[in-house]
Amino acid sequence: MPVHRVARIADVPEDRGLQVEIGACKIVLLRAGGQLRAYQGECPHAGAPLADGALCHGRLICPWHKAAFRAEDGALCEPPALNSLKRYPLELRGDEVWVDDQPLPDPHTPPADDSRTFVIVGAGAAGTACAAALREKGFGGRIVMIDREADAGYDRTVLSKFVLAGEMPPEETPPLRDEAFYKEQRIERLEKEITSLDASSKVLHLSDGQTLRYDAAVLATGGEPNTLKLPGAELPQVFVLRSKAQAKQIMTAASPDQRAVIIGDSFIALECASALRQHGLDVTVLARHAIPFAAQFGEAVGKAIRALHEENGVKFITEHEATEIIGEGKVEAVLLDNGLRLSADLVLAGIGVHPATEAFASLPREEDQSLRVDDGMRVRESLWAIGDIATFPLHGQPQRIEHWRLAQQHARVAATNMLGGEEHYLDVPFFWTWHFGKNYDYLGHAEHWDEMEFLGEPEHPPFIGLFGRNSILVAAVACEKERAMALLAERMKQPLTMEEAWTLIRDYA
């Protein structure tokens, strides 16, 4: 096998990776425990250049979506990646680094030596991550995934960011795992719906009358979009966005120069506003708040994001609500509570989601219909719940957080514990939101803060803002500061003072 000279030892920095190329093959070189390692250069999740990420506490953190890999062997530590890194043979010749252009073999499928059946209800981000983690962690028994969507297990995050912008056809929405993975890993997928659950007998009842017994089950049914409760909401051009099928319906109805009214100012709502505007539609947002995302990002960033939308032609109405959708067989206008009539060709509701737990009525549910779990994601013996449907303890307080990556973090915790482990959720929540070509990262979870400081200006990225409470960093928001946020994603797992955080950012990122 050909070996190539790719760098000198002194070229590889201590605190980050060095990207090298062998033909079209991109490889990242790392220092790990005093030794050099060579791994695939692009994150297996979305292709981010890993050399632009951070090396911290023995982990390499992806700059884009904060997947984390163990520097020692490339093993996956945190999602949204579902694969460990491919490792390449490396040798040192004097002060030169030589790398083989063929990766080492991947681990094989665990042996089928376990008689247990594990069932995963839901095949989205959380369910798929759980199935992958079970096999990664050595479970050799039967895995059954149940979902009412035939081709569940795709990247829903691209729907509001790229599909509605016309940049990606709905049918090209990337799968989280290809068909070969499910076959190789012996993961059964059933397109069915759960009607009820008997947790004491460990039995799931399916809509076709069949039952399925399990030794352990994880519930990962996600959220259902809230629908409009308005006259005219049943018209065919009134949409919500959660699935690939719904995205296809919207794109079939939407064409440039049409008028779209978006009701709500959630992250999904404003991502859709950005996407549809980029697709050429005239877009008006009926917003509940004058400053979007102020509760999460603070007023300065919220104002900057609204200004970015307005610079790109999105109109905001903040003091009035929709009372009716008008039309004879199709959407023609939206009527507001002040009598104003907004002409419209389509309406999209982005007014939040609710936990999809109707089938689990036999379990105690919270007021919002979520399932309360402990910090190991356990509902009760042999039963776990993860993602949007789980209310879980975060810093001692019950929280329900609807983040893609957090659902996958839950999944890995649950998988470990299904196999007899005692892992607890000790990670840092993270999400990203995309508006007119700008990506905003958010780390942590701060409902209250007593100080907020910026490096750079939110109106003119790049910038990073830190939220502090009692001088401790509780959250961070940034645009075009990927490496700094990758570093904080790892360091925030332990209490970090605001002063320490700023020192890290200025010295290393």
Short mmCIF file of C-alpha atoms in Angstrom, two decimals:
data_model
loop_
_atom_site.label_atom_id
_atom_site.label_comp_id
_atom_site.label_asym_id
_atom_site.label_seq_id
_atom_site.Cartn_x
_atom_site.Cartn_y
_atom_site.Cartn_z
CA MET A 1 0.00 0.00 0.00
CA PRO A 2 1.39 3.43 -0.93
CA VAL A 3 2.74 5.57 1.90
CA HIS A 4 3.09 9.31 1.43
CA ARG A 5 5.17 12.00 3.11
CA VAL A 6 2.60 14.58 4.23
CA ALA A 7 4.23 16.88 6.82
CA ARG A 8 7.02 17.46 9.29
CA ILE A 9 6.39 16.68 12.95
CA ALA A 10 6.87 20.34 13.86
CA ASP A 11 4.04 21.31 11.48
CA VAL A 12 1.38 19.65 13.65
CA PRO A 13 0.11 22.10 16.30
CA GLU A 14 -0.59 21.11 19.90
CA ASP A 15 -4.14 22.46 20.15
CA ARG A 16 -5.74 21.62 16.82
CA GLY A 17 -5.41 19.39 13.80
CA LEU A 18 -3.43 19.86 10.62
CA GLN A 19 -5.15 19.03 7.34
CA VAL A 20 -3.07 17.27 4.70
CA GLU A 21 -4.12 15.82 1.36
CA ILE A 22 -3.13 12.70 -0.53
CA GLY A 23 -4.71 13.24 -3.93
CA ALA A 24 -8.42 13.83 -3.25
CA CYS A 25 -8.19 12.23 0.20
CA LYS A 26 -8.29 14.75 3.05
CA ILE A 27 -6.63 13.67 6.29
CA VAL A 28 -6.26 15.43 9.64
CA LEU A 29 -3.12 14.92 11.74
CA LEU A 30 -3.46 15.19 15.54
CA ARG A 31 -1.23 15.07 18.54
CA ALA A 32 -2.79 12.70 21.09
CA GLY A 33 -1.07 11.71 24.30
CA GLY A 34 2.31 12.69 22.92
CA GLN A 35 1.82 10.66 19.74
CA LEU A 36 0.65 11.53 16.24
CA ARG A 37 -2.54 10.12 14.73
CA ALA A 38 -4.05 10.37 11.24
CA TYR A 39 -7.82 10.38 10.68
CA GLN A 40 -10.25 11.25 7.94
CA GLY A 41 -10.15 15.00 7.49
CA GLU A 42 -13.87 15.65 7.15
CA CYS A 43 -16.53 15.06 9.79
CA PRO A 44 -18.65 12.01 8.91
CA HIS A 45 -21.80 14.00 9.74
CA ALA A 46 -21.73 16.87 7.23
CA GLY A 47 -18.19 17.06 5.91
CA ALA A 48 -16.81 19.88 8.08
CA PRO A 49 -13.02 20.30 7.94
CA LEU A 50 -11.94 18.83 11.27
CA ALA A 51 -8.68 20.77 11.26
CA ASP A 52 -10.81 23.90 11.83
CA GLY A 53 -12.21 22.41 15.02
CA ALA A 54 -10.74 22.29 18.53
CA LEU A 55 -8.60 19.72 20.33
CA CYS A 56 -9.53 19.77 24.00
CA HIS A 57 -9.42 17.27 26.88
CA GLY A 58 -8.29 14.53 24.50
CA ARG A 59 -11.19 15.13 22.12
CA LEU A 60 -11.41 16.56 18.63
CA ILE A 61 -14.55 18.69 18.31
CA CYS A 62 -16.09 19.40 14.91
CA PRO A 63 -16.29 23.14 14.10
CA TRP A 64 -19.74 23.05 12.53
CA HIS A 65 -22.07 20.93 14.64
CA LYS A 66 -19.82 19.99 17.58
CA ALA A 67 -19.55 16.22 17.09
CA ALA A 68 -16.70 14.98 19.28
CA PHE A 69 -14.19 12.20 18.67
CA ARG A 70 -11.57 10.66 20.96
CA ALA A 71 -8.18 11.85 19.78
CA GLU A 72 -6.51 8.61 20.86
CA ASP A 73 -8.42 6.33 18.48
CA GLY A 74 -11.03 8.44 16.62
CA ALA A 75 -13.95 6.85 18.49
CA LEU A 76 -17.21 8.78 18.42
CA CYS A 77 -17.94 10.50 21.73
CA GLU A 78 -20.78 12.88 20.87
CA PRO A 79 -23.23 13.37 17.99
CA PRO A 80 -24.48 14.52 15.54
CA ALA A 81 -21.96 12.26 13.79
CA LEU A 82 -23.01 8.63 13.97
CA ASN A 83 -19.67 7.12 12.89
CA SER A 84 -16.24 7.07 14.46
CA LEU A 85 -13.41 8.50 12.38
CA LYS A 86 -11.55 6.38 9.87
CA ARG A 87 -7.97 6.02 10.99
CA TYR A 88 -4.99 5.90 8.66
CA PRO A 89 -1.69 4.10 9.36
CA LEU A 90 1.02 6.63 10.23
CA GLU A 91 4.78 6.29 10.66
CA LEU A 92 7.54 8.70 11.53
CA ARG A 93 10.78 8.79 9.56
CA GLY A 94 13.10 11.16 11.32
CA ASP A 95 11.22 14.45 11.52
CA GLU A 96 8.85 13.49 8.69
CA VAL A 97 5.27 12.18 8.92
CA TRP A 98 4.31 9.46 6.44
CA VAL A 99 0.70 8.28 6.04
CA ASP A 100 -0.83 5.31 4.22
CA ASP A 101 -3.66 6.38 1.90
CA GLN A 102 -5.82 3.36 2.83
CA PRO A 103 -7.70 3.51 6.16
CA LEU A 104 -7.58 0.74 8.71
CA PRO A 105 -10.53 -1.71 8.56
CA ASP A 106 -13.77 -0.69 10.29
CA PRO A 107 -14.98 -2.76 13.26
CA HIS A 108 -17.25 -5.61 12.33
CA THR A 109 -20.89 -6.03 13.27
CA PRO A 110 -21.32 -7.39 16.81
CA PRO A 111 -22.00 -11.14 16.85
CA ALA A 112 -25.63 -12.24 17.02
CA ASP A 113 -25.11 -13.87 20.40
CA ASP A 114 -27.79 -12.10 22.44
CA SER A 115 -31.37 -13.35 22.70
CA ARG A 116 -32.81 -10.00 23.79
CA THR A 117 -35.05 -7.76 21.68
CA PHE A 118 -34.60 -4.00 21.93
CA VAL A 119 -37.31 -1.84 20.35
CA ILE A 120 -36.90 1.78 19.31
CA VAL A 121 -40.15 3.66 18.69
CA GLY A 122 -39.31 6.47 16.29
CA ALA A 123 -36.64 6.53 13.59
CA GLY A 124 -35.67 10.19 13.51
CA ALA A 125 -32.50 11.77 14.88
CA ALA A 126 -32.87 10.25 18.35
CA GLY A 127 -34.02 6.78 17.28
CA THR A 128 -31.38 6.39 14.58
CA ALA A 129 -28.62 7.55 16.92
CA CYS A 130 -29.80 5.07 19.55
CA ALA A 131 -29.75 2.13 17.10
CA ALA A 132 -26.27 3.08 15.88
CA ALA A 133 -24.99 3.46 19.44
CA LEU A 134 -26.35 0.07 20.52
CA ARG A 135 -24.39 -1.69 17.78
CA GLU A 136 -21.33 0.50 18.35
CA LYS A 137 -21.39 -0.46 22.04
CA GLY A 138 -21.52 -4.16 21.22
CA PHE A 139 -25.19 -5.17 21.50
CA GLY A 140 -25.64 -8.34 19.43
CA GLY A 141 -29.38 -8.92 19.95
CA ARG A 142 -32.38 -8.00 17.86
CA ILE A 143 -33.04 -4.30 17.19
CA VAL A 144 -36.44 -3.27 15.84
CA MET A 145 -37.14 0.32 14.81
CA ILE A 146 -40.77 1.36 14.37
CA ASP A 147 -41.87 4.53 12.61
CA ARG A 148 -44.96 5.59 10.70
CA GLU A 149 -42.82 7.28 8.03
CA ALA A 150 -41.57 4.77 5.47
CA ASP A 151 -38.21 6.46 4.93
CA ALA A 152 -37.70 7.95 8.37
CA GLY A 153 -34.15 8.49 9.49
CA TYR A 154 -33.21 11.50 7.37
CA ASP A 155 -31.75 14.89 8.19
CA ARG A 156 -34.80 17.02 9.01
CA THR A 157 -32.61 20.06 9.70
CA VAL A 158 -32.09 20.67 5.97
CA LEU A 159 -35.82 20.99 5.24
CA SER A 160 -36.26 24.52 6.59
CA LYS A 161 -32.71 25.59 5.73
CA PHE A 162 -32.11 24.33 2.18
CA VAL A 163 -35.09 22.42 0.76
CA LEU A 164 -37.51 25.33 1.04
CA ALA A 165 -34.86 27.61 -0.47
CA GLY A 166 -34.92 25.47 -3.61
CA GLU A 167 -31.27 24.50 -3.04
CA MET A 168 -32.02 20.81 -2.42
CA PRO A 169 -34.88 18.72 -3.86
CA PRO A 170 -36.94 17.07 -1.08
CA GLU A 171 -36.10 13.61 -2.39
CA GLU A 172 -32.37 14.38 -1.98
CA THR A 173 -32.71 15.04 1.75
CA PRO A 174 -29.75 13.07 3.09
CA PRO A 175 -30.47 9.91 5.07
CA LEU A 176 -28.85 9.61 8.48
CA ARG A 177 -27.84 6.09 7.53
CA ASP A 178 -27.93 4.38 4.16
CA GLU A 179 -29.77 1.13 3.52
CA ALA A 180 -26.54 -0.87 3.65
CA PHE A 181 -26.04 0.14 7.27
CA TYR A 182 -29.37 -1.27 8.41
CA LYS A 183 -28.72 -4.48 6.52
CA GLU A 184 -25.15 -4.92 7.74
CA GLN A 185 -26.08 -4.10 11.33
CA ARG A 186 -29.18 -6.33 11.29
CA ILE A 187 -31.55 -3.53 12.27
CA GLU A 188 -35.18 -4.26 11.37
CA ARG A 189 -37.36 -1.34 10.32
CA LEU A 190 -41.14 -1.50 10.51
CA GLU A 191 -43.43 1.10 8.95
CA LYS A 192 -46.15 0.89 11.58
CA GLU A 193 -47.79 2.99 14.24
CA ILE A 194 -47.92 2.28 17.98
CA THR A 195 -51.40 2.50 19.46
CA SER A 196 -50.61 1.68 23.10
CA LEU A 197 -47.92 0.48 25.47
CA ASP A 198 -48.15 -1.96 28.36
CA ALA A 199 -44.98 -1.16 30.29
CA SER A 200 -45.57 -3.72 33.04
CA SER A 201 -45.80 -6.57 30.50
CA LYS A 202 -43.23 -4.99 28.12
CA VAL A 203 -45.62 -5.18 25.17
CA LEU A 204 -46.25 -2.68 22.37
CA HIS A 205 -49.58 -2.75 20.54
CA LEU A 206 -49.45 -1.86 16.84
CA SER A 207 -52.12 -0.27 14.66
CA ASP A 208 -52.50 -3.46 12.57
CA GLY A 209 -53.47 -5.45 15.66
CA GLN A 210 -50.09 -7.09 16.17
CA THR A 211 -48.11 -6.94 19.38
CA LEU A 212 -44.38 -6.77 19.95
CA ARG A 213 -42.64 -7.86 23.13
CA TYR A 214 -39.41 -6.23 24.18
CA ASP A 215 -36.67 -6.66 26.74
CA ALA A 216 -35.87 -2.95 26.61
CA ALA A 217 -37.53 -0.13 24.68
CA VAL A 218 -36.74 3.48 23.99
CA LEU A 219 -39.45 5.97 23.02
CA ALA A 220 -38.23 8.55 20.49
CA THR A 221 -41.37 9.75 18.73
CA GLY A 222 -40.34 13.42 18.67
CA GLY A 223 -42.66 16.38 18.33
CA GLU A 224 -45.76 17.04 16.28
CA PRO A 225 -46.16 20.56 14.85
CA ASN A 226 -48.92 22.61 16.43
CA THR A 227 -51.58 23.39 13.86
CA LEU A 228 -53.52 26.60 13.43
CA LYS A 229 -56.91 26.81 15.10
CA LEU A 230 -58.36 29.40 12.73
CA PRO A 231 -61.24 29.46 10.27
CA GLY A 232 -59.79 28.52 6.89
CA ALA A 233 -56.86 26.58 8.34
CA GLU A 234 -58.06 23.51 6.46
CA LEU A 235 -57.38 25.10 3.05
CA PRO A 236 -54.83 23.08 1.00
CA GLN A 237 -52.17 25.82 0.94
CA VAL A 238 -51.91 26.01 4.75
CA PHE A 239 -48.82 24.08 5.86
CA VAL A 240 -46.66 23.00 8.75
CA LEU A 241 -43.13 21.66 8.27
CA ARG A 242 -41.79 18.55 9.98
CA SER A 243 -41.41 15.89 7.32
CA LYS A 244 -39.95 15.42 3.86
CA ALA A 245 -43.46 14.88 2.53
CA GLN A 246 -44.61 18.21 3.96
CA ALA A 247 -41.58 19.95 2.47
CA LYS A 248 -42.47 18.48 -0.91
CA GLN A 249 -46.06 19.73 -0.59
CA ILE A 250 -44.81 23.23 0.22
CA MET A 251 -42.39 23.28 -2.70
CA THR A 252 -45.09 22.02 -5.06
CA ALA A 253 -47.33 24.90 -3.98
CA ALA A 254 -44.62 27.58 -3.75
CA SER A 255 -43.19 29.43 -6.70
CA PRO A 256 -41.24 32.67 -7.02
CA ASP A 257 -43.32 35.86 -6.93
CA GLN A 258 -45.99 34.23 -4.79
CA ARG A 259 -46.93 35.67 -1.40
CA ALA A 260 -46.27 33.64 1.72
CA VAL A 261 -47.52 34.51 5.19
CA ILE A 262 -45.70 32.79 8.01
CA ILE A 263 -47.51 32.67 11.32
CA GLY A 264 -45.13 32.48 14.27
CA ASP A 265 -41.54 33.47 14.97
CA SER A 266 -40.05 30.16 16.11
CA PHE A 267 -36.69 29.02 14.79
CA ILE A 268 -38.47 26.87 12.20
CA ALA A 269 -40.72 29.81 11.23
CA LEU A 270 -37.86 32.21 10.57
CA GLU A 271 -35.69 29.60 8.88
CA CYS A 272 -38.64 29.00 6.55
CA ALA A 273 -39.00 32.76 6.05
CA SER A 274 -35.35 32.95 5.02
CA ALA A 275 -35.62 29.92 2.73
CA LEU A 276 -38.84 30.96 0.98
CA ARG A 277 -37.55 34.50 0.51
CA GLN A 278 -34.39 33.08 -1.07
CA HIS A 279 -36.65 30.98 -3.28
CA GLY A 280 -38.15 34.24 -4.56
CA LEU A 281 -41.39 34.52 -2.62
CA ASP A 282 -42.72 37.67 -1.00
CA VAL A 283 -42.67 36.81 2.72
CA THR A 284 -44.51 38.38 5.65
CA VAL A 285 -44.03 37.09 9.20
CA LEU A 286 -46.76 37.48 11.82
CA ALA A 287 -44.49 37.48 14.86
CA ARG A 288 -45.41 37.21 18.52
CA HIS A 289 -42.30 39.14 19.55
CA ALA A 290 -40.89 42.41 18.25
CA ILE A 291 -37.40 40.95 18.71
CA PRO A 292 -37.14 37.32 17.61
CA PHE A 293 -35.15 34.87 19.75
CA ALA A 294 -34.53 37.47 22.49
CA ALA A 295 -35.36 34.86 25.15
CA GLN A 296 -32.63 32.57 23.82
CA PHE A 297 -30.04 34.86 22.21
CA GLY A 298 -30.62 38.18 23.98
CA GLU A 299 -31.94 41.37 22.41
CA ALA A 300 -28.78 42.41 20.55
CA VAL A 301 -28.57 39.18 18.54
CA GLY A 302 -32.35 39.03 18.08
CA LYS A 303 -32.35 42.54 16.62
CA ALA A 304 -29.47 41.65 14.31
CA ILE A 305 -31.29 38.58 12.98
CA ARG A 306 -34.49 40.56 12.39
CA ALA A 307 -32.47 43.26 10.61
CA LEU A 308 -30.85 40.58 8.42
CA HIS A 309 -34.31 39.34 7.41
CA GLU A 310 -35.57 42.84 6.70
CA GLU A 311 -32.47 43.67 4.63
CA ASN A 312 -33.41 40.66 2.50
CA GLY A 313 -37.01 41.77 2.05
CA VAL A 314 -38.89 39.88 4.79
CA LYS A 315 -41.66 41.97 6.35
CA PHE A 316 -42.65 41.67 10.03
CA ILE A 317 -45.99 42.41 11.67
CA THR A 318 -45.71 42.17 15.44
CA GLU A 319 -48.69 43.86 17.05
CA HIS A 320 -51.56 41.98 15.44
CA GLU A 321 -52.67 38.36 15.15
CA ALA A 322 -54.35 36.36 12.42
CA THR A 323 -58.06 35.73 12.97
CA GLU A 324 -58.99 33.96 9.71
CA ILE A 325 -57.54 32.53 6.54
CA ILE A 326 -59.71 33.58 3.63
CA GLY A 327 -60.22 31.71 0.39
CA GLU A 328 -62.61 29.73 -1.79
CA GLY A 329 -60.93 26.36 -2.24
CA LYS A 330 -57.48 27.95 -1.99
CA VAL A 331 -55.70 30.50 0.19
CA GLU A 332 -56.33 34.08 -0.90
CA ALA A 333 -55.60 36.21 2.18
CA VAL A 334 -55.01 36.29 5.92
CA LEU A 335 -57.27 38.51 8.00
CA LEU A 336 -55.78 40.22 11.04
CA ASP A 337 -57.44 41.32 14.27
CA ASN A 338 -57.27 44.98 13.19
CA GLY A 339 -59.19 44.26 9.98
CA LEU A 340 -56.11 44.32 7.74
CA ARG A 341 -56.25 41.80 4.92
CA LEU A 342 -52.90 40.34 3.83
CA SER A 343 -52.96 38.85 0.36
CA ALA A 344 -51.45 35.36 0.41
CA ASP A 345 -50.93 32.35 -1.82
CA LEU A 346 -49.73 30.09 0.97
CA VAL A 347 -49.59 30.11 4.77
CA LEU A 348 -47.03 28.31 6.88
CA ALA A 349 -47.48 27.87 10.63
CA GLY A 350 -44.37 27.82 12.80
CA ILE A 351 -45.98 27.96 16.23
CA GLY A 352 -44.07 25.22 18.00
CA VAL A 353 -44.50 21.50 18.53
CA HIS A 354 -45.98 19.24 21.16
CA PRO A 355 -44.65 15.85 22.32
CA ALA A 356 -45.98 12.97 20.21
CA THR A 357 -46.97 10.80 23.18
CA GLU A 358 -50.63 10.03 22.45
CA ALA A 359 -49.87 6.31 22.25
CA PHE A 360 -48.28 6.36 25.70
CA ALA A 361 -51.33 7.45 27.66
CA SER A 362 -50.79 4.52 30.05
CA LEU A 363 -47.65 6.27 31.32
CA PRO A 364 -47.71 9.27 33.65
CA ARG A 365 -47.25 12.39 31.55
CA GLU A 366 -46.35 15.97 32.35
CA GLU A 367 -48.74 18.85 31.78
CA ASP A 368 -47.24 19.38 28.30
CA GLN A 369 -47.71 15.64 27.57
CA SER A 370 -43.99 14.89 27.78
CA LEU A 371 -42.55 11.95 29.72
CA ARG A 372 -40.50 12.61 32.84
CA VAL A 373 -37.18 10.74 32.85
CA ASP A 374 -34.22 10.58 35.23
CA ASP A 375 -30.75 11.76 34.23
CA GLY A 376 -30.14 8.37 32.62
CA MET A 377 -33.22 8.95 30.36
CA ARG A 378 -35.13 6.14 32.14
CA VAL A 379 -38.93 6.34 32.44
CA ARG A 380 -39.18 3.13 34.42
CA GLU A 381 -37.57 -0.29 34.43
CA SER A 382 -36.65 -1.39 30.87
CA LEU A 383 -38.14 1.77 29.34
CA TRP A 384 -36.39 4.97 28.24
CA ALA A 385 -37.58 8.18 26.54
CA ILE A 386 -35.38 10.61 24.59
CA GLY A 387 -35.51 13.78 22.53
CA ASP A 388 -38.46 16.13 22.19
CA ILE A 389 -40.77 13.96 24.31
CA ALA A 390 -38.47 13.80 27.36
CA THR A 391 -38.49 16.15 30.33
CA PHE A 392 -35.09 15.52 31.92
CA PRO A 393 -32.99 17.05 34.71
CA LEU A 394 -30.49 19.69 33.55
CA HIS A 395 -28.46 21.37 36.28
CA GLY A 396 -31.01 20.12 38.78
CA GLN A 397 -34.05 21.56 36.99
CA PRO A 398 -36.55 19.64 34.81
CA GLN A 399 -36.26 20.76 31.20
CA ARG A 400 -37.68 19.78 27.83
CA ILE A 401 -35.45 21.00 25.00
CA GLU A 402 -36.27 20.49 21.33
CA HIS A 403 -32.76 20.35 19.86
CA TRP A 404 -31.62 17.90 17.18
CA ARG A 405 -28.18 17.23 18.68
CA LEU A 406 -29.48 17.02 22.22
CA ALA A 407 -31.91 14.28 21.15
CA GLN A 408 -28.91 12.35 19.82
CA GLN A 409 -26.99 12.96 23.05
CA HIS A 410 -29.99 11.51 24.92
CA ALA A 411 -29.88 8.53 22.56
CA ARG A 412 -26.29 7.65 23.40
CA VAL A 413 -26.96 7.91 27.14
CA ALA A 414 -30.03 5.68 26.82
CA ALA A 415 -28.16 3.11 24.69
CA THR A 416 -25.43 2.79 27.31
CA ASN A 417 -27.99 2.32 30.07
CA MET A 418 -30.07 -0.19 28.08
CA LEU A 419 -26.90 -2.29 28.08
CA GLY A 420 -26.56 -2.11 31.87
CA GLY A 421 -24.53 1.07 32.16
CA GLU A 422 -25.06 3.96 34.55
CA GLU A 423 -24.47 6.96 32.33
CA HIS A 424 -26.02 10.33 33.10
CA TYR A 425 -26.72 13.34 30.93
CA LEU A 426 -23.82 15.68 31.69
CA ASP A 427 -23.39 17.20 28.24
CA VAL A 428 -23.88 20.73 26.94
CA PRO A 429 -26.96 21.40 24.78
CA PHE A 430 -26.16 22.84 21.36
CA PHE A 431 -28.12 23.91 18.31
CA TRP A 432 -27.61 25.95 15.18
CA THR A 433 -29.97 28.05 13.08
CA TRP A 434 -29.48 29.27 9.50
CA HIS A 435 -30.66 32.60 8.08
CA PHE A 436 -29.71 34.05 4.69
CA GLY A 437 -26.40 32.19 4.54
CA LYS A 438 -25.40 32.91 8.12
CA ASN A 439 -25.18 30.18 10.74
CA TYR A 440 -25.80 31.05 14.39
CA ASP A 441 -24.48 28.60 17.01
CA TYR A 442 -25.88 28.37 20.54
CA LEU A 443 -24.32 26.45 23.42
CA GLY A 444 -25.79 25.82 26.86
CA HIS A 445 -29.26 26.64 28.13
CA ALA A 446 -29.84 29.99 29.81
CA GLU A 447 -33.30 31.11 30.83
CA HIS A 448 -31.82 33.84 33.02
CA TRP A 449 -28.51 35.68 33.01
CA ASP A 450 -27.13 38.74 34.76
CA GLU A 451 -24.39 39.66 32.29
CA MET A 452 -23.79 39.37 28.57
CA GLU A 453 -20.58 40.35 26.83
CA PHE A 454 -19.61 40.38 23.15
CA LEU A 455 -16.46 40.05 21.12
CA GLY A 456 -17.42 41.60 17.79
CA GLU A 457 -20.83 43.00 16.88
CA PRO A 458 -23.96 40.88 16.23
CA GLU A 459 -24.89 43.18 13.35
CA HIS A 460 -21.57 42.53 11.62
CA PRO A 461 -20.36 38.94 12.11
CA PRO A 462 -18.07 37.38 13.13
CA PHE A 463 -19.04 37.75 16.77
CA ILE A 464 -19.37 35.70 19.94
CA GLY A 465 -21.49 36.53 22.96
CA LEU A 466 -21.22 34.98 26.42
CA PHE A 467 -24.07 34.80 28.94
CA GLY A 468 -23.06 34.79 32.60
CA ARG A 469 -24.89 34.15 35.84
CA ASN A 470 -23.04 34.80 39.09
CA SER A 471 -19.85 35.14 37.01
CA ILE A 472 -20.22 31.58 35.60
CA LEU A 473 -20.67 31.00 31.85
CA VAL A 474 -24.14 29.52 31.25
CA ALA A 475 -24.52 29.94 27.47
CA ALA A 476 -22.83 31.27 24.36
CA VAL A 477 -24.08 32.46 20.98
CA ALA A 478 -21.92 33.09 17.95
CA CYS A 479 -21.77 33.55 14.20
CA GLU A 480 -18.62 32.61 12.25
CA LYS A 481 -16.75 31.65 15.43
CA GLU A 482 -16.82 27.89 14.90
CA ARG A 483 -13.54 27.00 16.56
CA ALA A 484 -14.22 29.05 19.67
CA MET A 485 -17.62 27.39 20.07
CA ALA A 486 -16.09 23.95 19.50
CA LEU A 487 -13.66 24.63 22.33
CA LEU A 488 -16.43 25.84 24.65
CA ALA A 489 -18.59 22.81 23.81
CA GLU A 490 -16.05 20.69 25.68
CA ARG A 491 -14.94 23.14 28.37
CA MET A 492 -18.49 24.03 29.45
CA LYS A 493 -19.02 20.50 30.76
CA GLN A 494 -17.34 21.78 33.92
CA PRO A 495 -18.10 25.16 35.54
CA LEU A 496 -16.25 27.87 33.66
CA THR A 497 -16.03 31.47 34.81
CA MET A 498 -16.67 34.26 32.35
CA GLU A 499 -13.08 35.41 32.79
CA GLU A 500 -11.72 31.93 32.03
CA ALA A 501 -13.96 31.66 28.98
CA TRP A 502 -12.75 34.95 27.53
CA THR A 503 -9.13 33.94 28.15
CA LEU A 504 -9.73 30.69 26.23
CA ILE A 505 -11.38 32.48 23.34
CA ARG A 506 -8.72 35.15 23.02
CA ASP A 507 -5.73 32.84 23.50
CA TYR A 508 -6.75 29.73 21.59
CA ALA A 509 -9.62 30.45 19.25
#
